[in-house]
Coordinates of C-alpha atoms in Angstrom, one line a residue:
X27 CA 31.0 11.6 -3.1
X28 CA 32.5 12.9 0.3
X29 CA 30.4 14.2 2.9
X30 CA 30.1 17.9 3.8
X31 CA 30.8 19.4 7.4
X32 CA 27.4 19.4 9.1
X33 CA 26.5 22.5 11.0
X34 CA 23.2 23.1 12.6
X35 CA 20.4 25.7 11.3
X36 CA 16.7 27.0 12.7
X37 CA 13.8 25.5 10.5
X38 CA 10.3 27.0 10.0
X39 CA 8.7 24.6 12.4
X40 CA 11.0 25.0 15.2
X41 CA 14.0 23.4 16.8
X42 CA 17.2 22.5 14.6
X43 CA 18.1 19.9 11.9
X44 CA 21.8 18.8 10.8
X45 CA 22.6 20.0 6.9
X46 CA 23.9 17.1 5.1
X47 CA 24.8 16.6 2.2
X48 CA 22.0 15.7 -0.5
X49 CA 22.7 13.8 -3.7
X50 CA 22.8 16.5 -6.8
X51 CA 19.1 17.4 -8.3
X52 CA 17.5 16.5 -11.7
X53 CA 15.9 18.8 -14.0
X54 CA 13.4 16.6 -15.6
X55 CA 11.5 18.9 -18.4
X56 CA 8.1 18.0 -19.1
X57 CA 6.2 17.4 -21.8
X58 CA 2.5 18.8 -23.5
X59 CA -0.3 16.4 -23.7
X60 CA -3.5 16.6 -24.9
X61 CA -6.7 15.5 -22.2
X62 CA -10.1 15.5 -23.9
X63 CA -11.3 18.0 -26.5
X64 CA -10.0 21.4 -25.2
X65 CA -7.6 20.8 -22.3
X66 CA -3.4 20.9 -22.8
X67 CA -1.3 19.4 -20.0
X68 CA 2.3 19.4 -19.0
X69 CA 3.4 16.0 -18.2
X70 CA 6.3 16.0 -15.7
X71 CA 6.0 12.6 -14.3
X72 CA 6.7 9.9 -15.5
X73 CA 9.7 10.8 -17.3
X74 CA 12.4 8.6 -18.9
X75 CA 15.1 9.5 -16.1
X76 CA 12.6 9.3 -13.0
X77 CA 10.0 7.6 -12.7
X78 CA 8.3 8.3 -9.6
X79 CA 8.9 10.2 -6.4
X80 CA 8.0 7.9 -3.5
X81 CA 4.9 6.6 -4.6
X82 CA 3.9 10.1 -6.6
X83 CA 3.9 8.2 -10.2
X84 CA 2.0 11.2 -12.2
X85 CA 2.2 14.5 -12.3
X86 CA 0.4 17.0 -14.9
X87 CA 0.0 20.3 -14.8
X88 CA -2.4 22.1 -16.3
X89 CA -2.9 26.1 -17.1
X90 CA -2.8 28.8 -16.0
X91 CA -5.7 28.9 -18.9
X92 CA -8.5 31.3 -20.0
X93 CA -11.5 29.7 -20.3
X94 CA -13.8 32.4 -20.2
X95 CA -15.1 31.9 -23.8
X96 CA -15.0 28.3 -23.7
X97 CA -16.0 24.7 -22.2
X98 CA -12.9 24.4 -20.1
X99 CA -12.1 21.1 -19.1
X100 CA -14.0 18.3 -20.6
X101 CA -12.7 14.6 -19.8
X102 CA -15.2 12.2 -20.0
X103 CA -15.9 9.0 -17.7
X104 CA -13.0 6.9 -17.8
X105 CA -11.5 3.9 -15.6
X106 CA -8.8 4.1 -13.1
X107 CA -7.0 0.6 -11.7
X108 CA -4.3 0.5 -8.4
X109 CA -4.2 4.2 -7.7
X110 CA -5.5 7.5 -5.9
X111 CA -5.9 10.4 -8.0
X112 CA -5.2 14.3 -6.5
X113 CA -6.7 17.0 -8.0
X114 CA -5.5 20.3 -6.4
X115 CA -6.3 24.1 -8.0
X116 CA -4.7 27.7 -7.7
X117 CA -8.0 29.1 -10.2
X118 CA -10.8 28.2 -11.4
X119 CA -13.2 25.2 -10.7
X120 CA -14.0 21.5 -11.7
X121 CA -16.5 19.3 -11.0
X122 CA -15.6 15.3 -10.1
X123 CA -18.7 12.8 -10.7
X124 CA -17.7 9.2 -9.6
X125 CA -19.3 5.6 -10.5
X126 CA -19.6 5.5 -6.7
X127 CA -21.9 8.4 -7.4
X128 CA -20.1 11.5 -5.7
X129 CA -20.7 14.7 -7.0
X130 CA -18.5 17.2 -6.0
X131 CA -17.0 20.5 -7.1
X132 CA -13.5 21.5 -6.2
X133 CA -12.1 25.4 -5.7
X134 CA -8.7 26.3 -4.7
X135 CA -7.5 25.7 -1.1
X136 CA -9.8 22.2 -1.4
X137 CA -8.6 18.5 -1.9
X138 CA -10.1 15.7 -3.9
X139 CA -8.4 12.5 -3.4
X140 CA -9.9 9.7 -4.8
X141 CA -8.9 6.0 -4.7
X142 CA -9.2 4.0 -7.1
X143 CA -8.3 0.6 -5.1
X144 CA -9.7 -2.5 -7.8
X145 CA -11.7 -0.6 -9.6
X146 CA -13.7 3.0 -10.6
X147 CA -14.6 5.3 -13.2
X148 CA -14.4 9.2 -12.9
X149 CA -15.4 12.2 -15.2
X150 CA -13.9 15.7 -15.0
X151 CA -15.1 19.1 -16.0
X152 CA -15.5 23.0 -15.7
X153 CA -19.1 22.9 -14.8
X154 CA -21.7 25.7 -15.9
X155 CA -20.7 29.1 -15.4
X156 CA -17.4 28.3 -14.2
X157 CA -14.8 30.8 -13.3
X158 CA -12.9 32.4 -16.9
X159 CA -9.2 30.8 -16.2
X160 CA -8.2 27.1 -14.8
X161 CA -4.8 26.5 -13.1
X162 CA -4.3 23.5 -11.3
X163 CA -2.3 19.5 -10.5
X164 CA -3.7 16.4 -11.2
X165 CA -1.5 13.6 -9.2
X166 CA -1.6 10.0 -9.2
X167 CA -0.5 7.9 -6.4
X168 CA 0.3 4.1 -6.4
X169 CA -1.1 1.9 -4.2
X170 CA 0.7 -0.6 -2.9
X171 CA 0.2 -4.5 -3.2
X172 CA -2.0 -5.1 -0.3
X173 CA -3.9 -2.1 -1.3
X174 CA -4.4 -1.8 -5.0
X175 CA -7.3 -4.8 -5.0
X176 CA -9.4 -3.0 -1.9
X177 CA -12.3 -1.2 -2.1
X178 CA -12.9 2.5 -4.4
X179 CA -13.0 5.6 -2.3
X180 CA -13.4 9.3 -2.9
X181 CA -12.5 12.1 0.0
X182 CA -13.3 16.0 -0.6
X183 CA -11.5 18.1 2.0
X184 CA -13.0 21.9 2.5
X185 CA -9.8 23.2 4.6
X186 CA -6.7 21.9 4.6
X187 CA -3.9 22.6 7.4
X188 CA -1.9 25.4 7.0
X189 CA 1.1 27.7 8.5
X190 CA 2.3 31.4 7.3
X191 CA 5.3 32.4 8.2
X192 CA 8.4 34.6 7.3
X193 CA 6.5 35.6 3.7
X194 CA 5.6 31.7 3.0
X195 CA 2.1 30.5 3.1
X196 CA 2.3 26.6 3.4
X197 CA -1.0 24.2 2.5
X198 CA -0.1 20.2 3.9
X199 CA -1.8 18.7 1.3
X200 CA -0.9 14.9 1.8
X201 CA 1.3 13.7 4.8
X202 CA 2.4 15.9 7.6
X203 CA 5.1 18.8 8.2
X204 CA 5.9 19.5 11.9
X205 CA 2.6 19.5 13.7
X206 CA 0.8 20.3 10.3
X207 CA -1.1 17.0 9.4
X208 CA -3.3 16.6 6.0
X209 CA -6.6 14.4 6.5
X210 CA -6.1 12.7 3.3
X211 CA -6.1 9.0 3.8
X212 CA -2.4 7.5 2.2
X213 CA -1.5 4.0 2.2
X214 CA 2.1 4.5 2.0
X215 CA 5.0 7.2 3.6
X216 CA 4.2 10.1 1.4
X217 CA 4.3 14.4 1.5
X218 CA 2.8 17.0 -0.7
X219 CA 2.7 20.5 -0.1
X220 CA 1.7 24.1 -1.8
X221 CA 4.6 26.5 -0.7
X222 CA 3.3 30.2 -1.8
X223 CA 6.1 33.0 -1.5
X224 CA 6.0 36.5 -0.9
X225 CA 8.4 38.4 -3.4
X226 CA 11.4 38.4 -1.7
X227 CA 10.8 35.5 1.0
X228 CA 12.9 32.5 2.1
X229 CA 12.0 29.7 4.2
X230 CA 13.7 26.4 5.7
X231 CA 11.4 23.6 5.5
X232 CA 12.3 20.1 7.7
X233 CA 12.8 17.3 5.5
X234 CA 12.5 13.4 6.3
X235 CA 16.4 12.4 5.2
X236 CA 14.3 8.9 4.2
X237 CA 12.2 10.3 1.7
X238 CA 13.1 11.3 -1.8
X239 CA 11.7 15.0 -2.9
X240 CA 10.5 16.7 -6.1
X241 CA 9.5 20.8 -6.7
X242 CA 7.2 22.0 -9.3
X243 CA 7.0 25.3 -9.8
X244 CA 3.2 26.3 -10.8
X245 CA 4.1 30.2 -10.8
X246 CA 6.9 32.9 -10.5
X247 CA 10.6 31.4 -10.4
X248 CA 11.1 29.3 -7.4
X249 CA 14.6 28.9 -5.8
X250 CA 14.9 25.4 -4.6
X251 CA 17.8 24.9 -2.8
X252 CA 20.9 26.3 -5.3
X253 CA 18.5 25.6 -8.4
X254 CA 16.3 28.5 -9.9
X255 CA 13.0 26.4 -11.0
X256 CA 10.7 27.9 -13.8
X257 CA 7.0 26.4 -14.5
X258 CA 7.5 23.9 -17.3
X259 CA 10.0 21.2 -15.6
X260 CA 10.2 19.1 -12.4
X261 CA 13.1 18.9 -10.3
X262 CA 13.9 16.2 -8.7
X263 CA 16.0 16.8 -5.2
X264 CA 16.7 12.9 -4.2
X265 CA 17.3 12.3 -0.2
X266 CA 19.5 12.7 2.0
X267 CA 18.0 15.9 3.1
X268 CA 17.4 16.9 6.5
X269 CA 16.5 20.9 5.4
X270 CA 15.0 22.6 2.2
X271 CA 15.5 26.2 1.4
X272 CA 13.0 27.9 -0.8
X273 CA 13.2 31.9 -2.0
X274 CA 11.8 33.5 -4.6
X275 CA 12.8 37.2 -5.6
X276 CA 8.4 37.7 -7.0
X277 CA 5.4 36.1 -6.2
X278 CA 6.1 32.4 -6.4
X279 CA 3.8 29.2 -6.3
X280 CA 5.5 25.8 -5.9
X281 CA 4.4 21.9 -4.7
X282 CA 6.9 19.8 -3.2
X283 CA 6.9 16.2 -3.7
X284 CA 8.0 13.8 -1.7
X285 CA 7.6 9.8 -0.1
X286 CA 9.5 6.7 0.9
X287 CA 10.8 5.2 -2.1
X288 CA 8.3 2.9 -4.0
X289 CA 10.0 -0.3 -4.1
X290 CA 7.3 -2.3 -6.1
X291 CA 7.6 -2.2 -9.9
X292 CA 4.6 -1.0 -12.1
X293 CA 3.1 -1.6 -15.3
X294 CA 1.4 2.0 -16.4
X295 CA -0.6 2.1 -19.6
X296 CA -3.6 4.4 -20.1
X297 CA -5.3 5.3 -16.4
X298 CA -4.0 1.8 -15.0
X299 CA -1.7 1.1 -12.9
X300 CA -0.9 -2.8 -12.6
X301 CA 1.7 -5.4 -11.8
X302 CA 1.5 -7.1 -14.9
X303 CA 1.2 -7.0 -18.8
X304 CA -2.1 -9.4 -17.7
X305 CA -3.4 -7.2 -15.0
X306 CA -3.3 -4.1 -17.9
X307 CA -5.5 -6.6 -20.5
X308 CA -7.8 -7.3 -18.2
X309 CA -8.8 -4.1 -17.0
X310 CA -8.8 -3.1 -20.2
X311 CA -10.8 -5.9 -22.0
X312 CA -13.8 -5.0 -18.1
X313 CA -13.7 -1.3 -19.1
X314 CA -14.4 -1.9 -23.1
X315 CA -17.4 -4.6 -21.7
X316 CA -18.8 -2.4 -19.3
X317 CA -18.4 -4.7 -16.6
X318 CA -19.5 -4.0 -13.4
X319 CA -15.9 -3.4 -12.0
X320 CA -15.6 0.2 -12.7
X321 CA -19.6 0.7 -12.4
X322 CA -21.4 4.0 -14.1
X323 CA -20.6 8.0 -13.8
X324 CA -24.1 9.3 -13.9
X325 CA -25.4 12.8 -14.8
X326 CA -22.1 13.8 -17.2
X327 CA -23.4 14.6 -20.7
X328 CA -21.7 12.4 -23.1
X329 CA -20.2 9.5 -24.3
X330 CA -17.9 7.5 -22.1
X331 CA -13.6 7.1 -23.1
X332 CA -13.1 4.3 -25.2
X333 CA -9.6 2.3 -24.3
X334 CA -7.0 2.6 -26.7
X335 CA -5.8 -0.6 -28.5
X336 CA -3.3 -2.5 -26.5
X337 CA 0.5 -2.1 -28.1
X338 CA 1.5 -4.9 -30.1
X339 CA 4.3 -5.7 -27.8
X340 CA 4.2 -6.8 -24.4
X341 CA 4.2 -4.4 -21.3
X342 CA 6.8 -5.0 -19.3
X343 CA 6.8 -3.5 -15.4
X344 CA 9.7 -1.3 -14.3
X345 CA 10.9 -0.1 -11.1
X346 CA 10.9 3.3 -9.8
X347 CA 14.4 3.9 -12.0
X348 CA 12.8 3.2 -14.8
X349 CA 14.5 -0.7 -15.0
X350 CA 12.6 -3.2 -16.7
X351 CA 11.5 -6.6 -14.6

């Protein structure tokens, strides 16, 4: 692939950047998936062709949903392994009880990040009298090695940093763009960021040419670059990229994606994330035991997950193409 001229060109943050040629995007559809009793999702990461972006290694997206006559979201305690979990919302509410006994409702414009490190247990739900629709991401990061054994943590953020400007309002959710800098704690290069449009708006966001990107569209029709990007699919951009132009012709709701690529293979099965078909078992065989690794979620009203039985064949751990090791 040759190289494009490179001419300069103003960002949002200030200054200029060089344009350079960027390896061509992805479309990677997604898929729906059932989470409890009454919640649908749309699974856009992992996917056959991409398995992660950076260390992003889940994405599902779930709503926009009327709930009004109904429970809502309903996902009972379950265990998490080698991972942080992001919950981010455009509507509604949930509530996030934790077996290191955090109680905490989220609303839009609010982060819950929650590590998982060795070891915790989580339940999700629209609590009483919630809101009547539900809209929102639920992301997993992998930790890396000399973090996936540490300690469990959970962080709720009330404000988040933000910047409007030319008819884009942009929420640094993980990471940092220009001077913008999330407080979420990260253990590895990474970006995330809600990009709302004004009908009619484009903006030039920097870009780290090191990190590899991703755009999910959440509302509207984004325009990602070249690509017109419609709720339903995630689309992966690569790197290379210095600059990224967004526009959207309505009211438009997208999160970028994006990290240093994730080097480490994985093993994912259920809500673990391991190194090994072993490390997968044993988590598995402590959650069914109720050991004392993942401790208790107190106060939700029900019955805890149950593990699903392990696949007959072994689990073998791939790398960030999706290559087996």
């Amino acid at each position: 692939m040759s190289n494009l001229e490179a001419e300069p060109q103003e960002t949002l943050c200030g200054g200029t950047a060089t344009v350079i040629e960027a390896p061509t995007s992805v479309m990677l559809p997604g898929h729906d998936v059932p989470i409890g009793k009454y919640t649908v999702v749309r699974r856009l990461l992992p996917h056959r062709e991409r398995r992660m972006v950076g260390a992003w290694c889940f994405a599902d997206h779930f709503g926009p949903e009327d709930i009004g006559s109904g429970p809502g979201m309903q996902v009972p305690p379950h265990p998490h392994t080698g991972l942080q979990t992001v919950t981010w919302l455009l509507d509604g509410e949930v509530l996030h009880r934790d077996s290191l006994d955090s109680l905490q409702t989220i609303v839009p414009g609010q982060l819950n990040l929650m590590t998982s490190g060795h070891g915790i247990a989580h339940s999700e739900e629209s609590p009483p009298g919630h809101p009547p629709s539900m809209h929102g991401l639920q992301l997993w990061v992998a930790l890396p090695e000399d973090a996936r054994a540490g300690a469990a943590r959970f962080e709720h953020h009330p404000a988040m940093p933000m910047l409007r400007a030319e008819g884009a309002t942009i929420t640094v959710v993980v990471g940092e763009l220009g001077e913008l800098r999330s407080p979420a704690q990260v253990h590895t290069p990474l970006f995330g960021a809600d990009v709302a449009l004004a009908g009619g708006a484009k903006v030039t966001l920097p870009l780290r040419p090191d990190f590899e990107y991703a755009a999910i569209t959440l509302t509207g029709t984004a325009q990602v670059g070249d690509t017109p990007l419609d709720p339903g699919a995630l689309l992966y951009l690569g790197s290379g990229h210095e600059t990224l132009t967004l526009g959207a012709a309505g009211e438009t709701r997208l999160f970028l994606l994006g990290g240093e690529p994730f080097e480490e293979p994985l093993v994912m099965w259920w809500n673990f994330v391991g190194r090994t078909h072993e490390d997968i078992v044993a988590a598995r065989a402590e959650w069914s035991a109720a050991s004392p690794r993942f401790g208790e979620v107190h106060g939700y009203a029900g019955e805890r997950l149950p593990a699903p039985t392990m696949p007959t064949t072994r689990l073998k751990s791939r790398d960030r193409h999706g290559k087996t090791h």
